XYZ file of C-alpha atoms in Angstrom:
715
model
C 100.150 139.083 121.114
C 96.485 139.034 120.085
C 95.722 137.680 116.636
C 99.200 136.227 116.048
C 100.330 132.611 116.448
C 104.107 132.361 116.763
C 105.473 129.077 115.423
C 108.713 127.414 116.404
C 111.615 128.501 114.242
C 110.522 132.127 114.270
C 107.640 131.813 111.819
C 104.845 134.260 112.605
C 101.320 133.647 111.377
C 99.140 136.723 111.389
C 95.377 136.653 111.416
C 95.090 133.622 113.657
C 92.000 134.886 115.450
C 89.930 131.848 116.356
C 86.730 131.241 114.406
C 83.576 129.960 116.118
C 83.545 126.226 116.888
C 82.098 124.178 114.031
C 78.837 122.400 114.807
C 77.999 118.817 114.027
C 81.013 116.980 115.431
C 82.209 114.319 114.925
C 80.653 114.403 111.436
C 79.943 111.462 109.172
C 82.237 108.482 109.661
C 85.500 108.680 107.761
C 86.405 106.396 104.881
C 89.529 106.123 102.760
C 89.920 106.708 99.042
C 89.773 103.608 96.806
C 92.971 101.608 96.313
C 93.232 101.712 92.514
C 95.717 104.559 92.310
C 96.480 106.575 89.177
C 99.716 108.018 90.529
C 102.230 107.340 93.292
C 105.524 108.965 94.104
C 108.155 110.015 96.591
C 111.642 111.480 96.410
C 114.050 108.540 96.129
C 116.961 108.451 98.522
C 115.735 111.593 100.291
C 115.432 110.387 103.868
C 114.303 113.799 105.146
C 111.379 113.785 102.732
C 109.167 111.401 104.688
C 106.131 111.814 102.461
C 104.485 109.806 99.652
C 101.662 111.019 97.414
C 98.941 109.026 95.661
C 96.418 110.046 92.990
C 92.925 108.694 92.349
C 89.892 109.836 90.359
C 91.254 113.268 89.491
C 92.334 114.114 93.033
C 95.352 113.987 95.277
C 94.267 110.997 97.372
C 96.041 109.733 100.486
C 99.344 111.317 101.367
C 101.449 109.065 103.587
C 103.621 110.680 106.266
C 105.849 110.273 108.194
C 105.826 106.550 107.301
C 104.498 104.757 104.277
C 102.152 102.720 106.452
C 100.449 105.850 107.821
C 98.004 108.060 105.923
C 98.120 111.739 106.772
C 95.337 112.912 104.485
C 92.350 111.398 102.714
C 92.067 113.580 99.614
C 92.724 117.104 98.372
C 90.902 118.564 95.382
C 89.455 121.745 93.949
C 85.894 123.016 94.068
C 84.821 125.391 91.280
C 81.776 127.654 91.379
C 80.408 130.787 89.719
C 78.652 131.644 92.965
C 75.186 131.609 91.444
C 74.419 128.554 89.270
C 76.729 125.641 90.043
C 79.407 124.212 92.313
C 81.615 121.385 91.020
C 84.162 119.150 92.678
C 86.870 117.406 90.697
C 86.063 113.834 91.692
C 82.421 114.173 90.620
C 82.249 116.739 87.845
C 85.346 116.359 85.682
C 86.769 113.847 83.242
C 90.316 113.046 84.335
C 93.300 111.927 82.277
C 96.570 110.918 83.961
C 99.951 111.350 82.301
C 103.381 110.065 83.299
C 105.396 113.227 82.787
C 108.816 111.571 82.852
C 109.205 107.802 82.256
C 112.332 107.921 84.445
C 110.717 109.580 87.461
C 107.448 109.066 89.338
C 106.069 112.434 88.211
C 102.390 112.377 87.313
C 100.036 114.980 85.877
C 96.256 115.051 86.035
C 94.290 116.920 83.385
C 90.724 117.356 84.632
C 88.192 118.825 82.214
C 84.773 119.828 83.465
C 82.017 117.638 82.066
C 80.167 120.893 81.432
C 83.051 122.144 79.308
C 83.450 125.284 81.437
C 87.044 124.858 82.656
C 90.149 122.682 82.732
C 92.467 121.988 85.685
C 96.006 120.701 85.076
C 97.946 119.507 88.125
C 101.528 118.200 88.214
C 102.887 116.590 91.381
C 106.215 116.283 93.142
C 107.476 115.909 96.678
C 110.184 118.164 98.081
C 113.350 116.059 98.481
C 114.390 118.092 101.517
C 111.258 117.988 103.663
C 107.901 116.322 104.238
C 105.903 118.314 101.723
C 103.936 117.680 98.541
C 103.905 120.406 95.894
C 101.295 120.702 93.164
C 101.740 122.911 90.119
C 98.200 124.010 89.229
C 96.927 125.607 86.030
C 93.241 126.555 85.965
C 91.768 127.665 82.650
C 88.325 129.046 81.969
C 87.185 127.542 78.669
C 84.178 129.798 78.262
C 85.809 133.120 79.124
C 83.973 133.546 82.427
C 85.670 134.053 85.809
C 85.228 131.431 88.506
C 85.868 130.996 92.199
C 88.218 128.112 92.997
C 88.513 126.565 96.449
C 90.883 123.900 97.734
C 88.978 121.198 99.615
C 91.139 119.164 102.001
C 89.815 116.050 103.768
C 92.276 115.830 106.647
C 92.437 112.137 107.660
C 95.541 112.177 109.871
C 96.785 108.744 110.922
C 94.952 105.446 110.681
C 91.984 106.901 112.567
C 90.535 109.735 110.493
C 87.810 110.513 113.039
C 89.905 112.231 115.713
C 91.300 115.400 114.079
C 90.893 119.080 114.868
C 91.415 121.885 112.368
C 91.667 125.637 112.112
C 92.860 128.476 109.877
C 95.842 130.717 110.435
C 97.729 133.107 108.187
C 96.254 131.879 104.927
C 96.864 128.254 105.874
C 94.707 125.313 106.834
C 96.159 123.624 109.912
C 95.108 120.306 111.446
C 96.347 117.887 114.078
C 95.354 114.722 115.899
C 97.918 115.269 118.639
C 100.510 112.992 117.040
C 100.510 114.111 113.405
C 99.792 117.486 111.859
C 99.217 118.951 108.415
C 99.300 122.370 106.807
C 97.829 123.352 103.445
C 98.718 126.612 101.769
C 99.125 128.078 98.306
C 101.071 130.788 96.562
C 99.172 133.959 97.348
C 97.671 132.350 100.441
C 94.149 131.117 101.078
C 91.163 133.256 102.000
C 87.630 132.371 103.020
C 88.913 129.456 105.065
C 86.891 127.128 107.262
C 87.316 123.825 109.094
C 84.214 121.746 109.761
C 82.906 118.211 110.054
C 82.061 115.975 107.105
C 78.455 116.390 105.877
C 77.614 118.534 108.882
C 79.574 121.777 108.718
C 82.314 121.298 106.119
C 82.850 123.847 103.368
C 81.630 121.632 100.535
C 78.323 121.020 102.298
C 78.037 124.788 102.775
C 78.804 125.623 99.137
C 76.591 122.875 97.785
C 73.547 124.318 99.545
C 73.509 127.855 98.138
C 76.783 128.176 96.120
C 78.171 130.630 98.676
C 80.615 129.872 101.498
C 78.559 131.403 104.283
C 80.338 130.110 107.378
C 83.863 130.176 108.765
C 84.501 127.612 111.492
C 87.290 126.055 113.498
C 86.873 122.335 114.225
C 87.875 122.394 117.866
C 86.496 119.022 118.960
C 88.095 115.862 117.506
C 86.144 114.436 114.584
C 86.184 113.845 110.832
C 87.477 117.229 109.730
C 87.263 118.680 106.210
C 88.847 122.042 105.439
C 88.331 124.595 102.685
C 90.051 127.751 101.485
C 89.601 130.030 98.506
C 92.524 130.420 96.120
C 93.348 133.330 93.837
C 92.466 131.321 90.743
C 89.808 132.685 88.418
C 90.603 130.980 85.126
C 91.379 134.267 83.357
C 94.717 136.007 82.777
C 96.447 136.651 86.087
C 94.396 133.978 87.810
C 95.427 130.780 86.056
C 98.493 129.559 87.948
C 99.426 128.706 91.506
C 101.443 126.254 93.571
C 99.698 124.265 96.267
C 101.778 123.032 99.195
C 100.906 120.361 101.750
C 103.301 120.052 104.668
C 103.384 117.422 107.411
C 105.011 117.137 110.804
C 104.544 116.222 114.417
C 103.101 119.603 115.398
C 101.194 122.282 113.526
C 104.356 124.397 113.688
C 106.393 121.638 112.019
C 103.780 121.124 109.312
C 103.435 124.837 108.595
C 107.191 125.243 108.302
C 107.419 122.297 105.879
C 104.623 123.726 103.718
C 106.039 127.251 103.778
C 109.623 126.242 103.072
C 108.584 124.007 100.191
C 106.512 126.836 98.759
C 109.436 129.252 99.151
C 111.708 126.786 97.376
C 109.318 126.659 94.455
C 107.817 123.864 92.410
C 110.387 123.929 89.621
C 113.361 123.625 91.973
C 111.777 120.775 93.909
C 110.760 118.982 90.704
C 114.248 119.238 89.257
C 115.848 117.750 92.368
C 113.149 115.070 92.514
C 113.615 113.984 88.893
C 117.414 114.064 89.143
C 117.188 111.748 92.137
C 115.141 109.206 90.195
C 117.361 109.480 87.122
C 120.421 108.790 89.243
C 118.720 105.815 90.886
C 117.805 104.212 87.561
C 121.260 104.912 86.162
C 122.726 102.887 89.026
C 120.716 99.764 88.228
C 121.461 96.905 85.879
C 120.593 97.615 82.228
C 117.024 97.033 81.115
C 116.888 93.398 79.899
C 116.612 92.829 76.170
C 113.321 91.024 76.755
C 111.862 94.277 78.097
C 113.385 96.593 75.486
C 110.020 97.446 73.964
C 108.612 97.921 77.460
C 111.393 100.137 78.789
C 109.029 102.644 80.402
C 107.018 99.859 82.058
C 110.203 98.232 83.342
C 111.458 101.517 84.785
C 108.116 102.321 86.406
C 108.116 98.826 87.918
C 111.582 99.383 89.348
C 110.556 102.772 90.745
C 107.299 101.495 92.262
C 109.228 98.808 94.153
C 111.855 101.290 95.328
C 109.231 103.870 96.319
C 107.433 101.284 98.460
C 110.249 101.314 101.025
C 109.876 103.374 104.154
C 112.441 106.085 104.878
C 112.460 105.830 108.648
C 112.190 102.062 109.081
C 114.592 101.111 106.320
C 113.956 97.841 104.555
C 110.247 97.950 105.290
C 108.477 97.686 101.924
C 104.676 97.797 101.860
C 102.539 95.749 99.487
C 100.617 98.664 97.975
C 99.907 102.331 98.803
C 96.156 102.047 99.260
C 93.059 100.213 100.461
C 91.014 98.516 97.723
C 87.286 97.936 97.861
C 85.585 97.651 101.247
C 88.940 97.929 102.981
C 88.637 101.650 102.156
C 85.483 102.121 104.206
C 85.793 99.464 106.895
C 88.350 98.485 109.541
C 89.429 102.096 109.954
C 92.409 101.437 112.173
C 94.094 98.748 110.059
C 96.746 99.595 107.441
C 95.713 96.579 105.286
C 97.708 96.687 102.017
C 100.114 99.379 103.207
C 101.657 96.855 105.562
C 104.625 94.486 105.377
C 104.169 90.828 104.433
C 107.363 88.779 104.577
C 106.171 86.919 101.467
C 105.667 90.130 99.488
C 108.960 91.430 100.818
C 110.653 88.304 99.468
C 109.114 89.078 96.066
C 110.346 92.668 96.273
C 113.818 91.632 97.366
C 114.336 89.036 94.632
C 113.291 91.643 92.051
C 115.657 94.159 93.647
C 118.504 91.648 93.344
C 117.657 91.010 89.702
C 117.501 94.699 88.811
C 120.744 95.487 90.600
C 119.707 97.131 93.872
C 121.244 94.532 96.157
C 121.661 97.085 98.945
C 117.880 97.496 99.180
C 117.435 93.709 99.234
C 119.938 93.579 102.102
C 117.896 96.183 103.966
C 114.769 94.107 103.378
C 116.388 91.073 104.968
C 117.632 93.183 107.867
C 114.059 94.367 108.403
C 112.772 90.803 108.362
C 115.342 89.672 110.910
C 115.371 92.618 113.286
C 111.774 93.885 113.153
C 109.447 91.201 111.811
C 110.882 87.938 113.148
C 109.397 86.786 116.431
C 111.413 85.178 119.241
C 110.180 81.721 118.211
C 111.363 82.244 114.607
C 107.908 82.804 113.097
C 106.665 85.900 111.299
C 103.338 87.714 111.554
C 100.905 87.353 108.682
C 101.498 91.040 108.058
C 102.636 93.905 110.218
C 103.156 97.604 110.505
C 106.629 98.945 109.986
C 107.426 98.687 113.699
C 106.477 94.990 113.681
C 103.029 95.365 115.238
C 100.865 92.606 113.710
C 97.891 93.653 111.618
C 96.127 90.338 110.958
C 96.626 87.335 113.210
C 97.299 84.442 110.849
C 100.372 82.229 110.575
C 101.624 81.396 107.077
C 104.513 78.966 106.943
C 105.806 80.191 103.584
C 106.402 83.537 105.277
C 108.604 81.762 107.816
C 110.579 79.943 105.125
C 111.141 82.583 102.450
C 113.368 84.871 104.564
C 115.752 81.921 104.930
C 115.839 81.474 101.151
C 116.489 85.189 100.746
C 119.367 85.069 103.231
C 120.947 82.241 101.221
C 120.453 84.108 97.940
C 122.174 87.162 99.389
C 125.076 85.094 100.725
C 124.167 86.111 104.267
C 125.575 83.026 105.942
C 127.610 84.455 108.810
C 126.993 83.883 112.530
C 124.504 86.752 113.007
C 122.331 85.657 110.107
C 122.712 82.015 111.083
C 121.221 82.812 114.468
C 118.126 84.174 112.706
C 118.009 81.357 110.178
C 118.235 78.787 112.952
C 115.199 80.237 114.745
C 113.020 80.079 111.643
C 114.303 76.695 110.448
C 113.703 75.154 113.875
C 110.186 76.589 113.778
C 109.584 74.983 110.384
C 110.739 71.585 111.642
C 108.537 71.837 114.722
C 105.392 73.203 113.075
C 105.436 72.164 109.388
C 104.551 71.160 106.827
C 100.854 72.031 107.355
C 100.058 75.716 107.552
C 97.348 77.689 109.260
C 97.037 79.752 106.069
C 98.526 79.303 102.603
C 99.662 82.218 100.471
C 96.133 83.299 99.532
C 95.496 83.686 103.269
C 92.123 82.005 103.613
C 92.658 78.235 103.759
C 94.732 76.010 106.019
C 96.247 72.569 105.556
C 98.802 70.999 103.247
C 99.555 73.383 100.387
C 102.043 72.528 97.608
C 103.034 76.180 97.385
C 103.708 76.442 101.106
C 105.531 73.118 101.221
C 107.716 74.267 98.310
C 108.798 77.293 100.337
C 109.343 75.158 103.440
C 111.529 72.623 101.624
C 113.566 75.377 99.994
C 113.889 77.090 103.358
C 115.151 73.953 105.085
C 117.634 73.011 102.362
C 119.106 76.512 102.264
C 119.091 76.580 106.077
C 121.078 73.318 106.084
C 123.698 74.892 103.831
C 123.978 77.863 106.187
C 124.056 75.581 109.236
C 126.939 73.567 107.827
C 128.833 76.784 107.040
C 128.500 77.623 110.727
C 129.654 74.245 111.983
C 126.255 72.897 113.031
C 126.233 69.605 111.159
C 123.592 68.084 113.411
C 121.034 70.748 112.574
C 121.996 70.579 108.899
C 121.248 66.867 108.918
C 117.912 67.430 110.652
C 116.883 70.118 108.190
C 117.786 67.980 105.167
C 116.098 64.877 106.533
C 112.942 66.884 107.186
C 113.031 68.491 103.747
C 113.502 65.100 102.102
C 110.619 63.613 104.065
C 108.362 66.482 103.053
C 109.472 66.151 99.440
C 108.548 62.470 99.611
C 105.202 63.302 101.218
C 104.111 65.759 98.530
C 102.223 63.132 96.555
C 100.198 61.854 99.488
C 99.425 65.313 100.814
C 98.836 67.340 97.646
C 98.530 65.105 94.533
C 95.221 63.366 93.997
C 94.823 60.157 92.003
C 91.064 59.972 92.569
C 90.018 63.500 91.702
C 87.083 64.229 89.383
C 89.010 66.551 87.070
C 91.352 63.978 85.527
C 92.186 60.284 85.595
C 95.824 61.332 85.795
C 97.307 62.617 89.063
C 97.255 66.376 89.632
C 98.183 68.902 92.313
C 95.464 70.414 94.479
C 95.397 73.918 95.890
C 95.365 72.496 99.412
C 94.131 69.545 101.440
C 92.510 70.050 104.790
C 93.574 66.644 106.105
C 96.759 65.772 104.224
C 94.973 63.082 102.214
C 94.771 64.197 98.603
C 92.704 61.168 97.617
C 89.987 61.926 100.144
C 86.998 63.961 99.062
C 87.159 66.107 102.180
C 85.005 69.232 101.865
C 86.668 72.617 102.293
C 84.948 75.978 102.645
C 86.148 78.454 100.038
C 86.378 81.970 101.443
C 84.837 85.194 100.071
C 81.434 83.670 99.423
C 82.700 80.463 97.855
C 81.068 77.043 98.209
C 81.739 74.112 100.487
C 83.388 71.817 97.963
C 85.374 68.604 97.569
C 89.042 69.590 97.959
C 89.862 67.531 94.866
C 87.956 70.059 92.732
C 90.084 73.039 93.779
C 93.085 74.070 91.660
C 95.628 76.859 92.056
C 98.543 77.804 89.740
C 100.816 78.594 92.686
C 101.986 74.963 92.888
C 104.495 76.102 90.235
C 106.735 77.349 93.038
C 107.735 73.691 93.343
C 109.437 74.165 89.980
C 110.749 77.679 90.466
C 112.318 76.822 93.817
C 114.030 73.761 92.344
C 112.071 70.954 94.036
C 110.253 69.372 91.092
C 111.353 69.217 87.426
C 109.498 71.489 85.007
C 108.584 68.513 82.823
C 107.268 66.367 85.681
C 104.095 64.638 84.387
C 102.041 65.693 87.419
C 103.087 69.288 86.777
C 102.120 69.143 83.109
C 98.795 67.457 83.859
C 97.977 70.062 86.477
C 98.884 72.869 84.097
C 96.498 71.464 81.509
C 93.720 71.413 84.096
C 94.614 74.888 85.347
C 94.377 76.178 81.784
C 91.005 74.520 81.331
C 89.589 75.674 84.647
C 91.250 78.988 85.488
C 92.655 80.578 82.322
C 90.993 83.079 80.016
C 92.150 85.018 76.980
C 91.754 88.781 76.768
C 92.875 91.252 74.115
C 96.015 91.822 76.198
C 96.839 88.110 76.424
C 96.218 85.166 78.733
C 95.496 85.487 82.441
C 94.653 83.085 85.256
C 92.316 83.216 88.225
C 94.165 82.566 91.449
C 92.098 79.497 92.413
C 88.893 77.606 91.710
C 85.710 79.262 93.014
C 87.611 82.409 94.027
C 85.420 85.239 95.270
C 88.027 87.885 96.092
C 87.000 90.514 93.553
C 84.160 92.764 92.481
C 80.527 91.767 92.246
C 79.101 90.809 88.839
C 77.824 94.372 88.374
C 81.297 95.808 88.996
C 80.655 97.165 92.475
C 83.217 96.613 95.185
C 84.258 93.433 96.919
C 83.150 93.182 100.503
C 82.844 90.319 102.978
C 79.878 88.110 102.074
C 78.262 84.993 103.508
C 79.775 81.573 102.752
C 78.252 80.021 99.671
C 76.662 83.261 98.480
C 78.900 83.544 95.390
C 78.173 87.289 95.383
C 81.702 88.324 94.460
C 84.095 87.031 91.824
C 87.875 86.951 91.761
C 89.364 87.968 88.419
C 92.733 87.342 86.786
C 96.023 88.061 88.552
C 98.802 89.394 86.278
C 101.408 88.134 88.740
C 100.277 84.605 87.836
C 101.057 85.387 84.218
C 104.559 86.271 85.370
C 104.903 83.061 87.360
C 103.761 81.056 84.352
C 106.468 82.780 82.331
C 109.096 81.871 84.915
C 107.946 78.271 84.693
C 108.286 78.370 80.906
C 111.826 79.711 81.244
C 112.595 76.769 83.533
C 111.063 74.371 81.006
C 113.260 75.828 78.272
C 113.190 75.063 74.572
C 110.253 76.425 72.638
C 108.546 77.446 75.878
C 110.872 80.442 76.212
C 108.963 82.138 73.387
C 105.818 81.727 75.471
C 107.619 83.323 78.415
C 108.264 86.401 76.304
C 104.554 86.533 75.473
C 103.788 86.406 79.204
C 106.025 89.426 79.762
C 104.359 91.242 76.891
C 100.933 90.406 78.318
C 101.844 91.836 81.705
C 103.085 95.039 80.107
C 99.949 95.387 77.999
C 97.796 94.988 81.122
C 99.276 98.081 82.763
C 97.115 101.121 83.380
C 97.472 103.316 80.306
C 98.219 106.553 82.143
C 100.274 105.485 85.134
C 101.806 102.243 83.770
C 100.894 100.650 87.084
C 100.329 96.900 87.273
C 97.277 95.860 89.261
C 96.466 93.041 91.600
C 93.676 91.902 89.254
C 92.413 92.488 85.712
C 88.902 91.961 84.360
C 88.046 88.505 83.086
C 85.516 87.000 80.666
C 82.674 87.087 83.194
C 80.180 89.939 83.835
C 80.525 92.872 83.965
C 83.501 92.542 81.634
C 82.870 93.194 77.956
C 84.323 95.128 75.076
C 82.726 98.520 74.772
C 82.271 98.945 78.519
C 84.534 100.390 81.184
C 85.198 96.827 82.385
C 87.468 95.624 79.572
C 88.886 92.095 79.873
C 92.599 92.215 80.607
C 92.480 95.786 81.962
C 92.882 96.634 85.675
C 89.938 96.194 88.010
C 89.455 98.401 91.059
C 91.827 96.142 93.003
C 95.060 97.270 94.688
C 97.060 99.293 92.156
C 100.013 99.419 91.952
C 100.705 96.042 93.543
C 104.439 95.778 94.136
C 104.335 91.966 93.920
C 103.065 92.242 90.332
C 105.755 94.750 89.433
C 108.365 92.500 91.059
C 107.152 89.571 88.972
C 107.512 91.647 85.817
C 111.084 92.631 86.712
C 112.067 89.095 87.635
C 110.540 87.524 84.520
C 112.321 89.990 82.241
C 115.677 89.052 83.745
C 114.818 85.347 83.748
C 114.167 85.392 80.007
C 117.529 87.016 79.355
C 119.356 84.717 81.772
C 117.637 81.561 80.541
C 116.683 80.507 84.056
C 114.431 81.737 86.884
C 116.294 84.302 88.941
C 115.473 82.984 92.418
C 115.948 79.217 92.029
C 118.362 78.234 94.828
C 121.068 76.073 93.242
C 121.496 74.102 96.451
C 117.846 73.035 96.283
C 117.834 72.249 92.572
C 121.030 70.204 92.933
C 119.526 68.129 95.707
C 116.337 67.210 93.900
C 117.318 67.620 90.233
C 120.950 66.702 89.781
C 120.790 67.644 86.100
C 120.368 71.276 87.159
C 123.551 71.363 89.243
C 125.821 74.162 88.164
C 129.570 73.840 88.211
């Protein structure tokens, strides 16, 4: 039938006559939106709704579908023009404010006001709990009484490679596919004046920008970087102020169109109600908000929801680190998922927070994912991986081998099936430890006190599980190895000859296992070649949290004094710490993005990590006494550092070095352009809140503490 495309399921799309092929393929190279998100959400518990939305800079940025490690769009925004004097796009020509609509659901609203004062766009977001579709309630208001033309501009970006899509128009919809994933964009009232072209060559924005008129209508028939456009019925005046935008996703164009159409037919209000009820029910099923977080109830609930929303719905138990790509990761390494990948270390952080907040079932799924998907036949784990276990980066980090064992012990997973998995990883630790190819910051190898803490805890908990399964010989081996490594900590990681203090102190890492040697190490991200005895890192505190070293150990207290002198800074929000001496993983001094730089260049600067504030608080809980009051201040500091609109906690916050200053956009203690939200930070907030109420860190394994600190043994 000419002019009609018949979709599966009986959906007919009229007016599907092909447009001329768009010129200029493949278009400019694709990039991804920045990773500092202003909104993030998905329908909780809705396994058919395999879609996650993110917001950034006034737009709907990446939508993930059908897995949370796979982008299926780059950004979707509106273009406004009067057809004669101007053409605006939301990310360039509006001032955007983000609001959390409901503190008990991940529902966000963007209010974008034109810098010219001509119009205002208000957009509220939800996902349909019954299908893979994002719905946007849109209100467009003319503020000067003049009518405007409003187009939806959709940068397709299907899959990890956004340079291999095709796109076309059919029946008032924008359809696109890369052969494996497909998308459909439509709106109430349909879209007219549609076109699919190639970025900066034949896309609709390039067309409009030139003469303020959409002159061409194309189909992008050759794979490339496709951008689509369609005119809505919005004018800004009465009768043209409201519409619902629907983005559907599926394997085929038919599937995507059906998802978009059915979500639109359902209606925004119905989908939003089901979405919010799902989140309310989830929060109601958790443990009560700790008293320590009473004044930060909304922040606590957002933290719980961010962690829960980071789990995939197809590969259950797979939680990603963050839903975005910060800095240069957004415009380089196109085919790598980067932060929207699974790290076993981050998953341990998620799982221990899930246990603390009362979602033990999700923590169980996380461990199942570690055992059945991530663990390799030799017992090791990839540095990070996609949800199906495919490695992303190629490093080996021994803490990531050990922490799943600790998690299994914490969950009481000591039966034969789990023991088989524990045995593989514990044997790997014995054979390959205690040195690590990479420590937890992923750019130095050697003897790290943080890594060794995880390894010792892993072996002691593995011994307990081994004995429960009748393998006394392995239990003895694991304990003997753990004890030997505990005894070796001083030689490997505590210097008595370092230049920072006459008293012994922990180092970040030693390249050669000799903490008294001035061996030079090359700091990554533009850092210097420096004596290893000059390099500090607060993460040695895991020795305390995991029960291996007493909180009041004199080497611990000396190192903390040095860490405070070298790495701490005070901001209006409270005290923060840099992750290590000479760290360069952060923006340049002028605030522009981090990117790989030459060794020794010192072109980029790492800022403060709020998760370190949380870890300091957990240490202070372990120390007890008057220090508990300081732990509460750490929790308060973390909460104050959250993004004002979204309540998201970032990977990093601005420090006391340029470009940070009061009166600028780079305010000390406020989020940088780093990965936001970072689930690890949110997990630290949750765990610290419960630790303060409980009077002890939540993930200290008793069996470890009892072995090395008999005073901490619990009856």
